mmCIF file of C-alpha atoms in Angstrom:
data_model
loop_
_atom_site.group_PDB
_atom_site.id
_atom_site.type_symbol
_atom_site.label_atom_id
_atom_site.label_comp_id
_atom_site.label_asym_id
_atom_site.label_seq_id
_atom_site.Cartn_x
_atom_site.Cartn_y
_atom_site.Cartn_z
ATOM 1 C CA MET A 1 8.091 -19.874 57.539
ATOM 2 C CA GLU A 2 9.802 -16.146 57.972
ATOM 3 C CA ASN A 3 11.544 -17.154 61.046
ATOM 4 C CA LYS A 4 12.676 -20.357 59.918
ATOM 5 C CA THR A 5 14.578 -18.606 56.778
ATOM 6 C CA ALA A 6 15.440 -15.623 59.237
ATOM 7 C CA ILE A 7 17.410 -18.513 61.182
ATOM 8 C CA PHE A 8 18.600 -19.946 58.196
ATOM 9 C CA VAL A 9 20.494 -16.700 56.489
ATOM 10 C CA SER A 10 21.658 -15.140 60.265
ATOM 11 C CA CYS A 11 23.616 -19.078 60.731
ATOM 12 C CA LEU A 12 24.856 -18.226 56.861
ATOM 13 C CA ALA A 13 25.777 -15.134 57.515
ATOM 14 C CA LEU A 14 27.998 -16.289 60.290
ATOM 15 C CA LEU A 15 29.392 -19.340 59.031
ATOM 16 C CA ALA A 16 31.919 -16.675 56.948
ATOM 17 C CA THR A 17 33.524 -17.040 60.428
ATOM 18 C CA LEU A 18 34.062 -19.844 61.484
ATOM 19 C CA SER A 19 36.581 -22.515 60.714
ATOM 20 C CA ALA A 20 36.958 -25.380 59.593
ATOM 21 C CA CYS A 21 35.227 -27.115 61.742
ATOM 22 C CA GLY A 22 32.975 -24.594 63.363
ATOM 23 C CA VAL A 23 31.261 -24.611 59.625
ATOM 24 C CA GLU A 24 30.868 -27.895 60.537
ATOM 25 C CA GLN A 25 29.307 -28.164 62.892
ATOM 26 C CA GLU A 26 27.581 -25.181 62.717
ATOM 27 C CA VAL A 27 25.907 -26.030 59.992
ATOM 28 C CA LYS A 28 24.663 -29.218 60.693
ATOM 29 C CA ARG A 29 23.167 -27.890 63.551
ATOM 30 C CA ASN A 30 21.033 -25.798 61.507
ATOM 31 C CA ASP A 31 20.235 -28.441 59.913
ATOM 32 C CA ASP A 32 19.371 -31.163 62.073
ATOM 33 C CA ARG A 33 16.121 -28.099 62.413
ATOM 34 C CA TYR A 34 15.165 -29.010 59.509
ATOM 35 C CA MET A 35 15.726 -32.306 58.003
ATOM 36 C CA GLN A 36 13.725 -34.571 60.436
ATOM 37 C CA PRO A 37 10.349 -36.111 59.655
ATOM 38 C CA GLY A 38 8.756 -33.660 57.465
ATOM 39 C CA ALA A 39 10.826 -31.043 56.953
ATOM 40 C CA LEU A 40 11.039 -31.404 53.566
ATOM 41 C CA ASP A 41 7.451 -30.993 52.792
ATOM 42 C CA GLY A 42 5.288 -28.413 51.853
ATOM 43 C CA PRO A 43 7.166 -24.486 51.926
ATOM 44 C CA LEU A 44 10.799 -26.145 51.920
ATOM 45 C CA THR A 45 9.973 -27.729 49.168
ATOM 46 C CA GLY A 46 6.601 -27.120 47.292
ATOM 47 C CA PHE A 47 6.733 -24.070 46.804
ATOM 48 C CA TYR A 48 8.664 -21.331 44.944
ATOM 49 C CA ASP A 49 9.729 -17.898 43.823
ATOM 50 C CA THR A 50 9.736 -17.101 40.535
ATOM 51 C CA TYR A 51 11.971 -14.411 38.589
ATOM 52 C CA ARG A 52 11.602 -13.462 35.222
ATOM 53 C CA ILE A 53 14.408 -11.243 33.280
ATOM 54 C CA LYS A 54 14.837 -9.400 30.155
ATOM 55 C CA PHE A 55 17.753 -10.371 29.018
ATOM 56 C CA LEU A 56 20.474 -8.424 26.402
ATOM 57 C CA ASP A 57 16.956 -7.043 24.388
ATOM 58 C CA LYS A 58 16.899 -10.757 22.894
ATOM 59 C CA TYR A 59 15.142 -13.163 25.052
ATOM 60 C CA ARG A 60 12.655 -13.512 28.555
ATOM 61 C CA VAL A 61 13.797 -15.874 30.811
ATOM 62 C CA THR A 62 11.637 -17.470 33.406
ATOM 63 C CA HIS A 63 13.088 -19.135 35.927
ATOM 64 C CA GLN A 64 11.729 -20.941 39.571
ATOM 65 C CA TRP A 65 14.025 -21.432 43.195
ATOM 66 C CA PRO A 66 12.637 -22.345 46.374
ATOM 67 C CA VAL A 67 11.189 -19.941 48.460
ATOM 68 C CA ILE A 68 13.728 -20.436 51.949
ATOM 69 C CA GLY A 69 16.387 -18.571 49.090
ATOM 70 C CA ASN A 70 17.318 -16.063 47.042
ATOM 71 C CA CYS A 71 18.728 -15.605 43.575
ATOM 72 C CA LYS A 72 21.529 -12.803 44.469
ATOM 73 C CA TYR A 73 19.685 -10.005 40.964
ATOM 74 C CA SER A 74 19.195 -6.649 41.703
ATOM 75 C CA LYS A 75 15.095 -7.260 41.504
ATOM 76 C CA LEU A 76 11.808 -6.358 42.765
ATOM 77 C CA PRO A 77 8.953 -8.477 44.512
ATOM 78 C CA THR A 78 5.817 -7.530 42.402
ATOM 79 C CA LEU A 79 2.780 -9.557 45.149
ATOM 80 C CA GLY A 80 4.125 -8.232 48.071
ATOM 81 C CA ARG A 81 4.107 -11.210 50.324
ATOM 82 C CA LYS A 82 4.370 -10.586 53.818
ATOM 83 C CA ASN A 83 2.144 -13.101 55.775
ATOM 84 C CA ASP A 84 1.767 -16.054 52.904
ATOM 85 C CA ARG A 85 5.713 -15.961 51.847
ATOM 86 C CA TYR A 86 6.111 -19.452 51.525
ATOM 87 C CA LYS A 87 3.813 -19.218 49.023
ATOM 88 C CA GLY A 88 6.532 -17.758 46.630
ATOM 89 C CA GLU A 89 7.082 -14.518 45.825
ATOM 90 C CA ILE A 90 7.540 -13.118 41.284
ATOM 91 C CA TYR A 91 9.816 -10.907 41.192
ATOM 92 C CA ALA A 92 10.735 -8.349 38.095
ATOM 93 C CA VAL A 93 14.457 -8.555 37.754
ATOM 94 C CA ASP A 94 15.997 -5.178 36.528
ATOM 95 C CA ASP A 95 16.934 -5.650 33.536
ATOM 96 C CA ILE A 96 20.619 -7.595 31.891
ATOM 97 C CA TYR A 97 22.403 -6.128 29.132
ATOM 98 C CA GLU A 98 26.093 -5.180 27.970
ATOM 99 C CA ASP A 99 27.807 -1.991 28.070
ATOM 100 C CA SER A 100 31.997 -0.950 27.785
ATOM 101 C CA GLY A 101 32.442 -4.963 27.850
ATOM 102 C CA GLY A 102 30.703 -5.575 30.919
ATOM 103 C CA THR A 103 27.328 -7.387 32.308
ATOM 104 C CA LYS A 104 25.070 -4.763 34.517
ATOM 105 C CA GLN A 105 21.528 -4.719 35.315
ATOM 106 C CA ARG A 106 19.726 -1.843 34.398
ATOM 107 C CA GLY A 107 18.287 0.522 37.160
ATOM 108 C CA ALA A 108 20.670 -0.777 39.412
ATOM 109 C CA HIS A 109 22.870 0.645 41.936
ATOM 110 C CA PRO A 110 25.929 2.341 40.194
ATOM 111 C CA GLN A 111 27.734 -0.149 42.524
ATOM 112 C CA TRP A 112 26.230 -3.368 42.234
ATOM 113 C CA ASN A 113 28.968 -5.224 40.202
ATOM 114 C CA PHE A 114 26.731 -7.712 38.166
ATOM 115 C CA ASP A 115 30.282 -9.025 36.932
ATOM 116 C CA ARG A 116 30.883 -10.708 39.680
ATOM 117 C CA PHE A 117 28.543 -13.504 38.439
ATOM 118 C CA VAL A 118 28.692 -13.947 34.621
ATOM 119 C CA ARG A 119 32.444 -12.430 34.162
ATOM 120 C CA SER A 120 36.116 -14.353 35.305
ATOM 121 C CA VAL A 121 36.982 -11.396 38.327
ATOM 122 C CA LYS A 122 40.670 -11.488 38.956
ATOM 123 C CA VAL A 123 41.898 -9.642 42.398
ATOM 124 C CA MET A 124 45.114 -9.751 43.793
ATOM 125 C CA ASN A 125 44.676 -11.117 47.658
ATOM 126 C CA PRO A 126 47.654 -10.193 49.757
ATOM 127 C CA VAL A 127 49.173 -13.248 51.210
ATOM 128 C CA TYR A 128 51.033 -13.066 55.120
ATOM 129 C CA GLY A 129 53.484 -14.949 56.559
ATOM 130 C CA GLN A 130 55.505 -14.816 59.880
ATOM 131 C CA VAL A 131 59.247 -12.969 59.654
ATOM 132 C CA ASN A 132 60.990 -13.589 62.563
ATOM 133 C CA GLY A 133 58.301 -15.020 64.577
ATOM 134 C CA VAL A 134 56.029 -11.323 63.355
ATOM 135 C CA ARG A 135 53.260 -11.900 61.496
ATOM 136 C CA GLN A 136 53.340 -9.765 58.217
ATOM 137 C CA LYS A 137 51.906 -9.242 54.362
ATOM 138 C CA THR A 138 55.082 -11.636 52.074
ATOM 139 C CA GLY A 139 52.780 -10.476 49.520
ATOM 140 C CA GLU A 140 49.906 -11.399 46.697
ATOM 141 C CA GLU A 141 48.584 -13.874 45.212
ATOM 142 C CA GLU A 142 45.651 -13.706 42.364
ATOM 143 C CA ILE A 143 42.055 -15.608 43.358
ATOM 144 C CA GLU A 144 38.861 -15.531 41.793
ATOM 145 C CA ALA A 145 36.567 -13.471 42.847
ATOM 146 C CA GLY A 146 34.213 -13.166 39.928
ATOM 147 C CA LEU A 147 31.833 -16.397 38.064
ATOM 148 C CA GLN A 148 29.693 -16.727 41.112
ATOM 149 C CA SER A 149 26.239 -18.296 41.845
ATOM 150 C CA LEU A 150 23.691 -16.883 41.214
ATOM 151 C CA CYS A 151 21.392 -19.013 43.421
ATOM 152 C CA PHE A 152 22.786 -21.667 46.179
ATOM 153 C CA GLU A 153 21.177 -24.021 48.497
ATOM 154 C CA SER A 154 22.407 -26.507 50.683
ATOM 155 C CA TRP A 155 21.399 -29.385 53.509
ATOM 156 C CA TYR A 156 24.329 -31.084 54.685
ATOM 157 C CA ALA A 157 22.928 -33.262 56.723
ATOM 158 C CA THR A 158 21.755 -34.632 53.363
ATOM 159 C CA SER A 159 24.430 -34.026 51.750
ATOM 160 C CA HIS A 160 22.873 -31.717 48.954
ATOM 161 C CA SER A 161 23.100 -29.036 47.517
ATOM 162 C CA LEU A 162 21.011 -26.878 44.310
ATOM 163 C CA VAL A 163 23.338 -24.230 42.280
ATOM 164 C CA MET A 164 21.890 -22.110 39.319
ATOM 165 C CA ARG A 165 24.754 -19.904 37.383
ATOM 166 C CA LEU A 166 24.568 -17.902 34.444
ATOM 167 C CA HIS A 167 28.040 -16.995 33.290
ATOM 168 C CA LYS A 168 29.838 -16.043 30.120
ATOM 169 C CA ARG A 169 30.619 -19.007 28.713
ATOM 170 C CA ASP A 170 30.318 -21.115 25.575
ATOM 171 C CA LEU A 171 28.420 -24.354 25.913
ATOM 172 C CA GLU A 172 32.178 -26.790 24.710
ATOM 173 C CA THR A 173 33.729 -24.418 27.558
ATOM 174 C CA TRP A 174 32.141 -25.398 29.795
ATOM 175 C CA LYS A 175 31.710 -28.837 28.760
ATOM 176 C CA ALA A 176 35.596 -29.140 29.259
ATOM 177 C CA PHE A 177 35.886 -27.264 32.558
ATOM 178 C CA ASN A 178 33.468 -29.857 33.869
ATOM 179 C CA THR A 179 35.057 -32.721 32.126
ATOM 180 C CA GLN A 180 38.409 -31.521 34.208
ATOM 181 C CA PHE A 181 36.982 -31.473 37.135
ATOM 182 C CA ASN A 182 34.088 -34.377 37.478
ATOM 183 C CA GLN A 183 36.200 -37.043 34.971
ATOM 184 C CA LYS A 184 33.354 -39.715 36.140
ATOM 185 C CA GLY A 185 30.579 -38.108 34.830
ATOM 186 C CA LYS A 186 28.907 -39.449 32.220
ATOM 187 C CA TRP A 187 27.368 -36.451 28.862
ATOM 188 C CA SER A 188 24.259 -36.633 27.506
ATOM 189 C CA GLU A 189 21.489 -34.592 25.766
ATOM 190 C CA GLN A 190 17.729 -34.361 26.862
ATOM 191 C CA ARG A 191 15.280 -32.325 25.935
ATOM 192 C CA VAL A 192 12.655 -31.134 28.660
ATOM 193 C CA ALA A 193 9.493 -29.000 28.107
ATOM 194 C CA GLY A 194 11.071 -27.821 24.823
ATOM 195 C CA ASN A 195 14.724 -27.069 26.085
ATOM 196 C CA VAL A 196 17.793 -29.402 24.795
ATOM 197 C CA TRP A 197 20.388 -29.355 27.843
ATOM 198 C CA THR A 198 23.531 -30.821 27.513
ATOM 199 C CA VAL A 199 23.995 -33.444 31.018
ATOM 200 C CA GLN A 200 27.032 -34.794 33.164
ATOM 201 C CA GLU A 201 24.989 -37.200 35.591
ATOM 202 C CA VAL A 202 27.458 -39.212 37.799
ATOM 203 C CA PRO A 203 25.516 -42.519 38.532
ATOM 204 C CA GLU A 204 24.606 -42.519 41.753
ATOM 205 C CA GLN A 205 26.258 -45.989 42.905
ATOM 206 C CA GLU A 206 29.672 -44.287 42.066
ATOM 207 C CA LEU A 207 29.039 -40.754 44.264
ATOM 208 C CA SER A 208 32.319 -39.570 45.980
ATOM 209 C CA SER A 209 32.079 -38.828 49.852
ATOM 210 C CA ARG A 210 31.680 -35.737 50.422
ATOM 211 C CA ALA A 211 34.548 -33.228 51.335
ATOM 212 C CA ARG A 212 34.836 -32.763 54.685
ATOM 213 C CA GLY A 213 32.370 -29.804 56.132
ATOM 214 C CA ALA A 214 30.903 -29.689 52.855
ATOM 215 C CA ALA A 215 27.768 -30.911 51.188
ATOM 216 C CA GLY A 216 26.917 -32.244 48.319
ATOM 217 C CA GLY A 217 29.766 -33.236 45.265
ATOM 218 C CA TRP A 218 29.511 -33.776 41.520
ATOM 219 C CA PHE A 219 25.712 -35.050 40.665
ATOM 220 C CA GLN A 220 23.692 -33.999 37.931
ATOM 221 C CA SER A 221 25.248 -30.606 36.195
ATOM 222 C CA TRP A 222 22.825 -29.126 33.402
ATOM 223 C CA LEU A 223 23.594 -26.586 30.858
ATOM 224 C CA MET A 224 22.036 -24.797 27.644
ATOM 225 C CA PRO A 225 23.076 -21.504 26.494
ATOM 226 C CA ILE A 226 20.767 -19.091 26.101
ATOM 227 C CA GLY A 227 20.253 -18.415 22.078
ATOM 228 C CA ASP A 228 23.617 -17.190 20.832
ATOM 229 C CA THR A 229 24.616 -14.647 23.066
ATOM 230 C CA GLY A 230 27.659 -16.513 24.246
ATOM 231 C CA TYR A 231 25.778 -16.967 27.802
ATOM 232 C CA THR A 232 24.982 -20.273 29.512
ATOM 233 C CA ILE A 233 22.384 -21.255 32.049
ATOM 234 C CA SER A 234 23.905 -23.686 34.353
ATOM 235 C CA LEU A 235 21.366 -25.805 37.237
ATOM 236 C CA GLN A 236 23.571 -28.203 39.578
ATOM 237 C CA LEU A 237 21.634 -31.280 42.079
ATOM 238 C CA GLY A 238 25.367 -31.483 44.822
ATOM 239 C CA ALA A 239 24.705 -34.544 45.717
ATOM 240 C CA SER A 240 26.669 -37.477 47.669
ATOM 241 C CA GLN A 241 27.622 -41.349 49.323
ATOM 242 C CA GLU A 242 26.355 -39.561 52.391
ATOM 243 C CA SER A 243 22.937 -38.204 51.032
ATOM 244 C CA MET A 244 22.522 -42.265 50.068
ATOM 245 C CA GLN A 245 21.218 -42.664 53.256
ATOM 246 C CA HIS A 246 18.629 -40.817 53.302
ATOM 247 C CA PRO A 247 16.120 -42.071 49.916
ATOM 248 C CA GLU A 248 13.382 -40.104 50.643
ATOM 249 C CA ALA A 249 14.714 -36.418 50.780
ATOM 250 C CA HIS A 250 16.892 -38.221 47.444
ATOM 251 C CA ALA A 251 14.281 -38.285 46.043
ATOM 252 C CA ARG A 252 13.043 -35.467 47.002
ATOM 253 C CA MET A 253 15.679 -33.273 46.477
ATOM 254 C CA LYS A 254 16.105 -35.223 42.684
ATOM 255 C CA ALA A 255 12.110 -34.484 41.823
ATOM 256 C CA MET A 256 12.683 -30.515 43.532
ATOM 257 C CA PHE A 257 15.665 -29.964 41.046
ATOM 258 C CA ARG A 258 13.281 -31.951 38.090
ATOM 259 C CA HIS A 259 11.156 -29.186 39.106
ATOM 260 C CA LEU A 260 13.640 -26.165 38.706
ATOM 261 C CA ILE A 261 14.474 -27.861 35.053
ATOM 262 C CA GLU A 262 11.041 -27.652 34.375
ATOM 263 C CA SER A 263 10.784 -24.169 34.491
ATOM 264 C CA ILE A 264 13.058 -22.483 32.642
ATOM 265 C CA LYS A 265 11.887 -20.306 29.503
ATOM 266 C CA ILE A 266 13.490 -18.593 27.148
ATOM 267 C CA GLU A 267 11.301 -16.749 24.515
ATOM 268 C CA SER A 268 12.639 -14.830 21.243
ATOM 269 C CA LEU A 269 11.725 -11.210 21.939
ATOM 270 C CA GLN A 270 12.664 -10.302 18.303
ATOM 271 C CA PRO A 271 9.652 -10.159 15.943
#
């Protein structure tokens, strides 16, 4: 399993340097390795890492993620698994706290920028064009470098994706954002394992075709505020029309996603 994970991570690093067409081909080659019969068994969908987080000194947040991934917190393993890594690790995540208008992790490297995951961070990006037949910098444009996902996985062959985000964004703002970009989604409220979630779901028969070179698409988005902190957890299962061509894999992805939803615990640290 460690070898498979290393290959998967290496491929992801390579993708950043490829063209759109190259991305599509490389992801497909990588996923074809694992999306054969039996590839969704055991280590890929049956074992999970556990993350435990002290949040703003007010809550203890616990959640799980498949062992094939690696959520991007500053963290330390507590079990030190090696040969049996596929069985899942328990991670002690550095405390998340606020300071001077930013969100940080206590004990993390001073240059570790946790704000990029939870807040909007705008940066100026150079724009290039042809000037007298020579490629030159012609200006700058503002781009979003923040609001990144903490945990992400995708499977090109079956067009599925898993995403977890933790943003400094209230529930109503997030609902408005999702509604703007996913007008097919139907909103509901669901209670799972004692948590109340606000859920946006696209009926399977109305799923869109996936974008070129991408995996997944708007399917299920689950949102839940962390108490009165102004932060919201978002878990998303992405799927498309192409996912319906793999009914067994689709059923297992939904079951895995349900497990991730059920794994989330938010416990008050206040007496």
